[in-house]
Structure formats: C-alpha cells, structure tokens
mmCIF file of C-alpha atoms in Angstrom:
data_model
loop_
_atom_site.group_PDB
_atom_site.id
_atom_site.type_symbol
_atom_site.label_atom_id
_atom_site.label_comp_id
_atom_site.label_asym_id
_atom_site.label_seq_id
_atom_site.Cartn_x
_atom_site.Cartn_y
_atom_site.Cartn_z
ATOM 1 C CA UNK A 1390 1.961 -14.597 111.860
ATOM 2 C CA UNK A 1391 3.089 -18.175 111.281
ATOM 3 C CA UNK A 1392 2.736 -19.389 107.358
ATOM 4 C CA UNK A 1393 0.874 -22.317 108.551
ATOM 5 C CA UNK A 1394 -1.639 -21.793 111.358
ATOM 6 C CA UNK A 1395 -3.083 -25.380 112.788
ATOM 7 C CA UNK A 1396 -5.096 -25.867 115.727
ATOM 8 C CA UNK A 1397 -2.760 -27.865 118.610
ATOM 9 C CA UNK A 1398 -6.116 -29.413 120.270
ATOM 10 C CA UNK A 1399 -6.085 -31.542 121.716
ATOM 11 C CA UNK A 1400 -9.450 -32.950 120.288
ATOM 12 C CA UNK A 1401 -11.208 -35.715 121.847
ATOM 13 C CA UNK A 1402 -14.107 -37.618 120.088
ATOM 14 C CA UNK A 1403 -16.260 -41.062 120.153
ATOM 15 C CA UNK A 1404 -15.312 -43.908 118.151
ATOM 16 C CA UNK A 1405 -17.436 -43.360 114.953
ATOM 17 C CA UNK A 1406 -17.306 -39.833 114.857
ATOM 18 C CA UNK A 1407 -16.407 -37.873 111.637
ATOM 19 C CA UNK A 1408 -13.160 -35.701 112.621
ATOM 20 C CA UNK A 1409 -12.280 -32.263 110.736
ATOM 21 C CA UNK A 1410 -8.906 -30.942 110.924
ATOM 22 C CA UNK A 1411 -8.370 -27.875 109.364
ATOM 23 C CA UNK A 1412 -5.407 -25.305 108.507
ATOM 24 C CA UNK A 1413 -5.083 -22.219 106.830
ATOM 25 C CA UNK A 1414 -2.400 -20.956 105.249
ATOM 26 C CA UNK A 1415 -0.544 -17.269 103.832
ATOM 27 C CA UNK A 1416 1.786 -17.855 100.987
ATOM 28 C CA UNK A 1417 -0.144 -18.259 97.669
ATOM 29 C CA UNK A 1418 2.792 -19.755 95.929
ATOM 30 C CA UNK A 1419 1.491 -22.942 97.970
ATOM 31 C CA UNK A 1420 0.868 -25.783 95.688
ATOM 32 C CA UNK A 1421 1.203 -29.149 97.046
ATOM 33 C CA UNK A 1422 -0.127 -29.901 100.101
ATOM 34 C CA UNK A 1423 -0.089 -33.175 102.397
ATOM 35 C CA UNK A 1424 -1.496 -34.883 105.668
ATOM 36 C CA UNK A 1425 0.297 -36.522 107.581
ATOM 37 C CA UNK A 1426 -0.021 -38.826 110.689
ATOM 38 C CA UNK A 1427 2.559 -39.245 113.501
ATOM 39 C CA UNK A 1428 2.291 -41.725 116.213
ATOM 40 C CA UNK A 1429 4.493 -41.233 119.331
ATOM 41 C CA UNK A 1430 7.788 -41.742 118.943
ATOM 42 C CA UNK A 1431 7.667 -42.464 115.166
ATOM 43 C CA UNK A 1432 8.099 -40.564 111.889
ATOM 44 C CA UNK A 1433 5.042 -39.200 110.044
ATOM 45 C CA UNK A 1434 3.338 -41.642 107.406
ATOM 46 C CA UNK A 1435 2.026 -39.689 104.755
ATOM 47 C CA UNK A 1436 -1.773 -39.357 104.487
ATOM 48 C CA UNK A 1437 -3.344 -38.050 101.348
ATOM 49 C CA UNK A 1438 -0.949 -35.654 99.056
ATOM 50 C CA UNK A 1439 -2.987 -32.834 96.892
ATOM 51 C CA UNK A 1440 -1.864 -30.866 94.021
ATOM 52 C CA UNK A 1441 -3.690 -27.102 93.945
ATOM 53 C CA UNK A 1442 -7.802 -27.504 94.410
ATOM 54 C CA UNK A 1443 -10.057 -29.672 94.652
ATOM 55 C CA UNK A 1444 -11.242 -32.950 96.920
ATOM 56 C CA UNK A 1445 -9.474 -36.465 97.205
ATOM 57 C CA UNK A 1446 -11.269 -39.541 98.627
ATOM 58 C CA UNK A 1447 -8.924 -42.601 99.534
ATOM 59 C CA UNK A 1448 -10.771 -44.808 101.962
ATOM 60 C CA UNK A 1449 -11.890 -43.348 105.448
ATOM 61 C CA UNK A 1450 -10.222 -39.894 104.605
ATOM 62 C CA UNK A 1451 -10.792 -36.961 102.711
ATOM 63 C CA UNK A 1452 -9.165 -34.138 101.993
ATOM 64 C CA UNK A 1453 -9.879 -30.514 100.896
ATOM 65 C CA UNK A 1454 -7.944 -27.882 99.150
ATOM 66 C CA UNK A 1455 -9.459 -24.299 98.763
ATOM 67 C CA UNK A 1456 -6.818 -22.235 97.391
ATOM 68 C CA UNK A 1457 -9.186 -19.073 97.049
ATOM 69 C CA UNK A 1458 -9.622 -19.418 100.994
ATOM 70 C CA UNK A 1459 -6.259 -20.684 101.732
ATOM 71 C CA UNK A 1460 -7.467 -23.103 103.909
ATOM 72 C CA UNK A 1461 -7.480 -26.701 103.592
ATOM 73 C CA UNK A 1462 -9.611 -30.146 105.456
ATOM 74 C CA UNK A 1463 -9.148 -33.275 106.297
ATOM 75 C CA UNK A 1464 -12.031 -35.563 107.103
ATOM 76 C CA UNK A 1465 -11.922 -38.889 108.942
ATOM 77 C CA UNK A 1466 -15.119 -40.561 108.864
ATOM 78 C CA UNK A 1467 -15.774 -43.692 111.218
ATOM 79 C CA UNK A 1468 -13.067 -42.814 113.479
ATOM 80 C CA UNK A 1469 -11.310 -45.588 115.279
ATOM 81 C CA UNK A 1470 -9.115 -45.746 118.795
ATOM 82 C CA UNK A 1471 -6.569 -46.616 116.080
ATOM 83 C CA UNK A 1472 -6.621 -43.314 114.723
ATOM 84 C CA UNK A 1473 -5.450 -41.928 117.662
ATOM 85 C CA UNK A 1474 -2.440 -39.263 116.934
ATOM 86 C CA UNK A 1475 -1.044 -36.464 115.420
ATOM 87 C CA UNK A 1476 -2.079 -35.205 112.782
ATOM 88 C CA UNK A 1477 0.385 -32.808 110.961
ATOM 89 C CA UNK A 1478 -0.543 -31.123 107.361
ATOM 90 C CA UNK A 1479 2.389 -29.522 105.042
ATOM 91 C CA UNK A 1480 2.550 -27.789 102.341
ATOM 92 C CA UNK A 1481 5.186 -26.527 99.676
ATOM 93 C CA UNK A 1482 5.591 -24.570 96.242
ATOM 94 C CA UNK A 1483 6.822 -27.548 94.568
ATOM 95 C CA UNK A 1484 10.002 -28.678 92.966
ATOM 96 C CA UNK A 1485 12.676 -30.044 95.546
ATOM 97 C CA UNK A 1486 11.041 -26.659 98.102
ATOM 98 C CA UNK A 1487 10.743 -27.452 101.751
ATOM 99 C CA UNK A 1488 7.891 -28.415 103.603
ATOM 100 C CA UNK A 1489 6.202 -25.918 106.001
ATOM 101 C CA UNK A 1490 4.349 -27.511 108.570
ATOM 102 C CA UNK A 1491 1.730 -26.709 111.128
ATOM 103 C CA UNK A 1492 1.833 -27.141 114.273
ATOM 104 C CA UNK A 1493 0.104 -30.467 114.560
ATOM 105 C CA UNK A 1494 -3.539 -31.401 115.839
ATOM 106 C CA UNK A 1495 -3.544 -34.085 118.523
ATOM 107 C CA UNK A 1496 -6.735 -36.387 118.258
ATOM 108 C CA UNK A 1497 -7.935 -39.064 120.807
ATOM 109 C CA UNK A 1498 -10.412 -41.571 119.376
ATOM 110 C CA UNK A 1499 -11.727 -42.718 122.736
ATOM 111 C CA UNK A 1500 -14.127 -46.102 122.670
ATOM 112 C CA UNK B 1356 4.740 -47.123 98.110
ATOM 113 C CA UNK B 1357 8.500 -44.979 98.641
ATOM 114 C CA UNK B 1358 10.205 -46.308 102.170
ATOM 115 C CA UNK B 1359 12.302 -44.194 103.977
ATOM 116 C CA UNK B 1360 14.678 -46.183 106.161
ATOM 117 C CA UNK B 1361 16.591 -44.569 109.311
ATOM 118 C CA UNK B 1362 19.192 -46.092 111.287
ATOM 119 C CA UNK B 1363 19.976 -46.051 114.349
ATOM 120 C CA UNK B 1364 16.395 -45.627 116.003
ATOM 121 C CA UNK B 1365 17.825 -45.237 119.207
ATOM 122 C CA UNK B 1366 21.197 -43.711 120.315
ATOM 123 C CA UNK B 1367 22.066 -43.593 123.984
ATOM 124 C CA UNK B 1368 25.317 -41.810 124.433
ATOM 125 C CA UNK B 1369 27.780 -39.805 127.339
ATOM 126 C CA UNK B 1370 28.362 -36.343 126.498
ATOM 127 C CA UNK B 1371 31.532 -35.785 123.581
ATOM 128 C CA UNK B 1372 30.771 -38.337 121.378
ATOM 129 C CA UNK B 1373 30.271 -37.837 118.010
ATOM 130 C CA UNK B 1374 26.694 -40.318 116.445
ATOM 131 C CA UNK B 1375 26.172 -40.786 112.836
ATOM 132 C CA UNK B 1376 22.915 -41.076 112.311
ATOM 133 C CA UNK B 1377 21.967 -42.573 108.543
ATOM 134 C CA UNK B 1378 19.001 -42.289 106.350
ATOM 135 C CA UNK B 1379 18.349 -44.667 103.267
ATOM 136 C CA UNK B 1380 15.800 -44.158 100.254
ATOM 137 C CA UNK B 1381 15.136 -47.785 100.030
ATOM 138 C CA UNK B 1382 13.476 -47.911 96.274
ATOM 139 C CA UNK B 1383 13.644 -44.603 95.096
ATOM 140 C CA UNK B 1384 16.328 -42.084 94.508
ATOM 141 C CA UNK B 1385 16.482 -39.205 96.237
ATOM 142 C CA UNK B 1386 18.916 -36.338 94.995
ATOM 143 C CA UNK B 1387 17.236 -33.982 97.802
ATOM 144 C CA UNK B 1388 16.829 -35.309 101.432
ATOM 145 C CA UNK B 1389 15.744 -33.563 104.205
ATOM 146 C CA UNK B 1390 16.748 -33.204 108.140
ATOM 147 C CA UNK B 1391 14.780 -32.431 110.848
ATOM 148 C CA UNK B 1392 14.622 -32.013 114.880
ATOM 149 C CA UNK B 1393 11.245 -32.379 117.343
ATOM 150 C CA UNK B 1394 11.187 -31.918 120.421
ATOM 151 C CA UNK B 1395 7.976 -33.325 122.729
ATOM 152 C CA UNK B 1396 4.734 -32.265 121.940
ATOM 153 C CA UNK B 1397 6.015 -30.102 119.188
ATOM 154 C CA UNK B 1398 6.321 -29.935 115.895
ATOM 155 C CA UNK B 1399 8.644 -30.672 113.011
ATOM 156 C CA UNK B 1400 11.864 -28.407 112.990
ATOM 157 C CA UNK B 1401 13.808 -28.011 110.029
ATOM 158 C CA UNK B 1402 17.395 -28.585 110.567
ATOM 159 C CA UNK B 1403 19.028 -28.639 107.195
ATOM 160 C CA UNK B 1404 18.228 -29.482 103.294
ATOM 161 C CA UNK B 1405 20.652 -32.450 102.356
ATOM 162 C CA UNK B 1406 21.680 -32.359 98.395
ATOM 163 C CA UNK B 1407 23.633 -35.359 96.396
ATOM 164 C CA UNK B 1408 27.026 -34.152 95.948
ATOM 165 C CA UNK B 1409 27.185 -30.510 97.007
ATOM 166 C CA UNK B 1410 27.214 -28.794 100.037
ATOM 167 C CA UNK B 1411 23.888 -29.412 102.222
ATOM 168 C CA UNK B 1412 21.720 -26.065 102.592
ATOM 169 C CA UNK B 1413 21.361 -25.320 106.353
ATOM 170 C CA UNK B 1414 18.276 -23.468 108.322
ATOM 171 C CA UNK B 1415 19.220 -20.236 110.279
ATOM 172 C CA UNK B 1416 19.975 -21.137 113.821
ATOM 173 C CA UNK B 1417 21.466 -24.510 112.899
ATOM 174 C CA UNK B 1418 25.132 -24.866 113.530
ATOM 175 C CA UNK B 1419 26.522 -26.632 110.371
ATOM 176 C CA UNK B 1420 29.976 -26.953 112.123
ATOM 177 C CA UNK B 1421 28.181 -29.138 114.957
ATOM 178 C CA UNK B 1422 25.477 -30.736 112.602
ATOM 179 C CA UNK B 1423 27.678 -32.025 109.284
ATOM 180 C CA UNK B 1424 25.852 -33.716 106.621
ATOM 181 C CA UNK B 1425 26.627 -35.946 104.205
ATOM 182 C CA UNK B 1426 25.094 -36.773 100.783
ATOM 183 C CA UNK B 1427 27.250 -38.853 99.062
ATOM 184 C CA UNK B 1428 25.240 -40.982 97.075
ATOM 185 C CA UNK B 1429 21.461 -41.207 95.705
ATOM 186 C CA UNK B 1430 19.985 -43.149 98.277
ATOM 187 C CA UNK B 1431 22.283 -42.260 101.540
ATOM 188 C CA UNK B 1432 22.189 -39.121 103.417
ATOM 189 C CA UNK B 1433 23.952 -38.698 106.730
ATOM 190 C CA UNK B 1434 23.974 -36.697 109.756
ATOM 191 C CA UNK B 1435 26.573 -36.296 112.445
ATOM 192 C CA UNK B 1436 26.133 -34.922 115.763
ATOM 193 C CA UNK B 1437 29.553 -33.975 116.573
ATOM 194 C CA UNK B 1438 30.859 -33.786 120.368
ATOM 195 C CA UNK B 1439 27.489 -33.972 121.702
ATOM 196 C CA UNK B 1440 26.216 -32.238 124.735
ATOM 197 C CA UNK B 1441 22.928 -33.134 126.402
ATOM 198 C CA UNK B 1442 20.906 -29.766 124.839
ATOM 199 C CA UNK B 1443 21.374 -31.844 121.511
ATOM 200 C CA UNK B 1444 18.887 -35.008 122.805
ATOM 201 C CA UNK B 1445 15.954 -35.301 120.578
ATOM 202 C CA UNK B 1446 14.245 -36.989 118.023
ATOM 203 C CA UNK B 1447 15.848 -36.824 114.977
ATOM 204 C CA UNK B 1448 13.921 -37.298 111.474
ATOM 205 C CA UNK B 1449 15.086 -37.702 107.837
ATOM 206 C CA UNK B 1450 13.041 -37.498 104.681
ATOM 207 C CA UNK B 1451 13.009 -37.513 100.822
ATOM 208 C CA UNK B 1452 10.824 -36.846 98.491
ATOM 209 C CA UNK B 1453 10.231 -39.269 95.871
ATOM 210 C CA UNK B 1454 10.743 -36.911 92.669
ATOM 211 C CA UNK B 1455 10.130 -33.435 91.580
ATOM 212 C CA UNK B 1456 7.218 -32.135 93.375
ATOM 213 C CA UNK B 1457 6.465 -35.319 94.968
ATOM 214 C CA UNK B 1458 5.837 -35.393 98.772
ATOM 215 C CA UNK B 1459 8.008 -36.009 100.980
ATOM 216 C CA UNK B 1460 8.489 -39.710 102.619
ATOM 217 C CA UNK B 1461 9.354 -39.850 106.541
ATOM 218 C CA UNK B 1462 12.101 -42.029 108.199
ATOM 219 C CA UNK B 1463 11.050 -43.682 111.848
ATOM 220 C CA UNK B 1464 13.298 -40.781 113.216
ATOM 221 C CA UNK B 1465 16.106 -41.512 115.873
ATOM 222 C CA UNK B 1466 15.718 -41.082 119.295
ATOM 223 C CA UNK B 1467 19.441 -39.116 120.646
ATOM 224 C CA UNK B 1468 20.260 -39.346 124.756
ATOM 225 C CA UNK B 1469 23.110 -37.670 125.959
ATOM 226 C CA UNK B 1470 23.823 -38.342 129.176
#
C-alpha cells in the first residue's frame, strides 16, 4: 500500500464546475500538507500549504485537512480551461522531511 | 512569494557527456534542497536530498556515483549527470523549502535528451 493514494483520473468537467480532488493518506506523523499544480512540461507551483486540520480559503480554492480520516480535499470552484492540469498533493512530518507525493490527478476544464 | 530558479531548462546532448544542471533559491536561503526525476505521465520521483556543506542524502535505487550533487553554498545546489546514456533522459526538478517546515518551492525542471 502506497503512503499516499491519489486518484490518476483523468477527470473531465464543464467550465464552471466545482472540482474535488481528494487523497488519503497512512502515516499519522503527517503534518504539513500541500497542493500543488503542474502544467506540462513545467515544475509544480504550489497551491495552498496546510498545517494539521482544518479548512483554508484563498480565492477559487479550498482545501481540507481531516487528520482523524487521513484524508484530505481540494476544491476548485468556477473552474476555468485555464485550470487545466495536474494536480499533485504532498505531504510531510515537518522540519527539513521529504515530501511524499501522490500520484497526481489529471483535470481537463473543457469550455 | 520564494522563487526557485533552474538552469538549463533544456539539455540536448550525445551519449558520454557529463550536464550540470543548477538550481538557485533566488530570495531565500535554502540549507536543504531537493532533487527529483519524472518521467511522462508520472509522478514526482525522489532522486536525492541536497544539504549545504555535507554530503547530499541519496534515495535507494539512485546511483550517487552517476548522479553527484553539489551544495556548496545557501542558495546553489547542483546536479551532474555524469557520462550520460540515453536511459538517463527525463525531466529533471529541483526544490527548496523556504525554512523549517515550510513547503517546498519547485524549479521549472530541466528537460535531459541523450541522443
């Protein structure tokens, strides 16, 4: 069993559409964890960054930490064509620790 | 916000030479940089853990004597890809976090060919 399980997709929705990507996790010494989006051929931009439980709101995007579940969200509401990528969440135990990622959800944001 | 630069962003090369591939916390220091591979459609791979002035902390698998890394200063981490063979062409990423804890910040990744 992989630490980080995340759906591959692909996942296709209309513009407008609110996306959910999820992941769950294993290690409960996880407590930092991070969205990030790739574009082809570039290196991932960092999304929204989370410290233990709890909800953060910046713009479009939300994201979700359940610890007790292990399993964490992120919401894109009024998806755009522009939005169109992979999305990649990581997590770590802190300090200087390595980032474990998931596998990476692909979305398509079609018009 | 913390930039992460990486240089070169594309590397075409014939098979033997040795490419240096360097990655630069622009306005941040980063005493812990990290080096990764991808490969199409998949995801991050982590290569190695790159550490200011001591020996850089490799992943099982990775072959340190092919893959040498260099952190010789607080914003400049480097990776060499010595006598490369077309098995090593991929995308090549760096990052840093930007403190203790902090995430991590991504370079634009290098694009290796080996011909």
């Amino acid at each position: 069993q992989k630490e980080v399980e995340q759906d591959p997709g692909p996942l296709s929705v209309p513009e407008g559409a609110i996306v959910s990507l999820n992941c769950t996790y294993s290690n409960s010494a996880f407590q930092y964890f991070m969205w990030y989006r790739q574009y082809s051929r570039k290196g991932p931009e960092l999304l929204m960054y989370t410290y233990s439980s709890g909800n953060k709101e910046d713009g479009r995007f939300t994201a979700q930490v359940d610890k007790s579940s292990k399993y964490i969200s992120l919401f894109i509401r009024d998806s755009q064509p522009s939005d169109s990528a992979t999305y990649l969440c990581a997590m770590s135990s802190g300090g200087y620790n390595k980032l474990i990622f998931g596998a990476g959800t692909r979305l398509a944001v079609h018009p | 916000g913390a930039v992460v630069s990486q240089h070169p962003s594309r590397v075409i090369c014939k098979s033997g030479t040795s490419v240096k591939i360097e990655c630069r916390s622009l306005d941040f220091q980063a005493t812990t940089m990290f080096w990764y591979r991808q490969f199409p459609k998949q995801s991050l791979m982590l290569m190695a853990t790159s550490n200011e002035g001591s020996k850089a902390t490799y992943e099982q698998g990775v072959e340190k004597d092919k893959f040498l890394i260099n952190h010789a200063s607080l914003t400049l981490s480097t990776l060499t890809v010595t006598s490369a063979h077309p098995e090593d062409s991929s995308f090549y990423i760096c990052s840093a976090p930007d403190g203790e804890g902090r995430p991590q910040h991504f370079g634009d990744g290098t694009r290796l060919s080996i011909l």
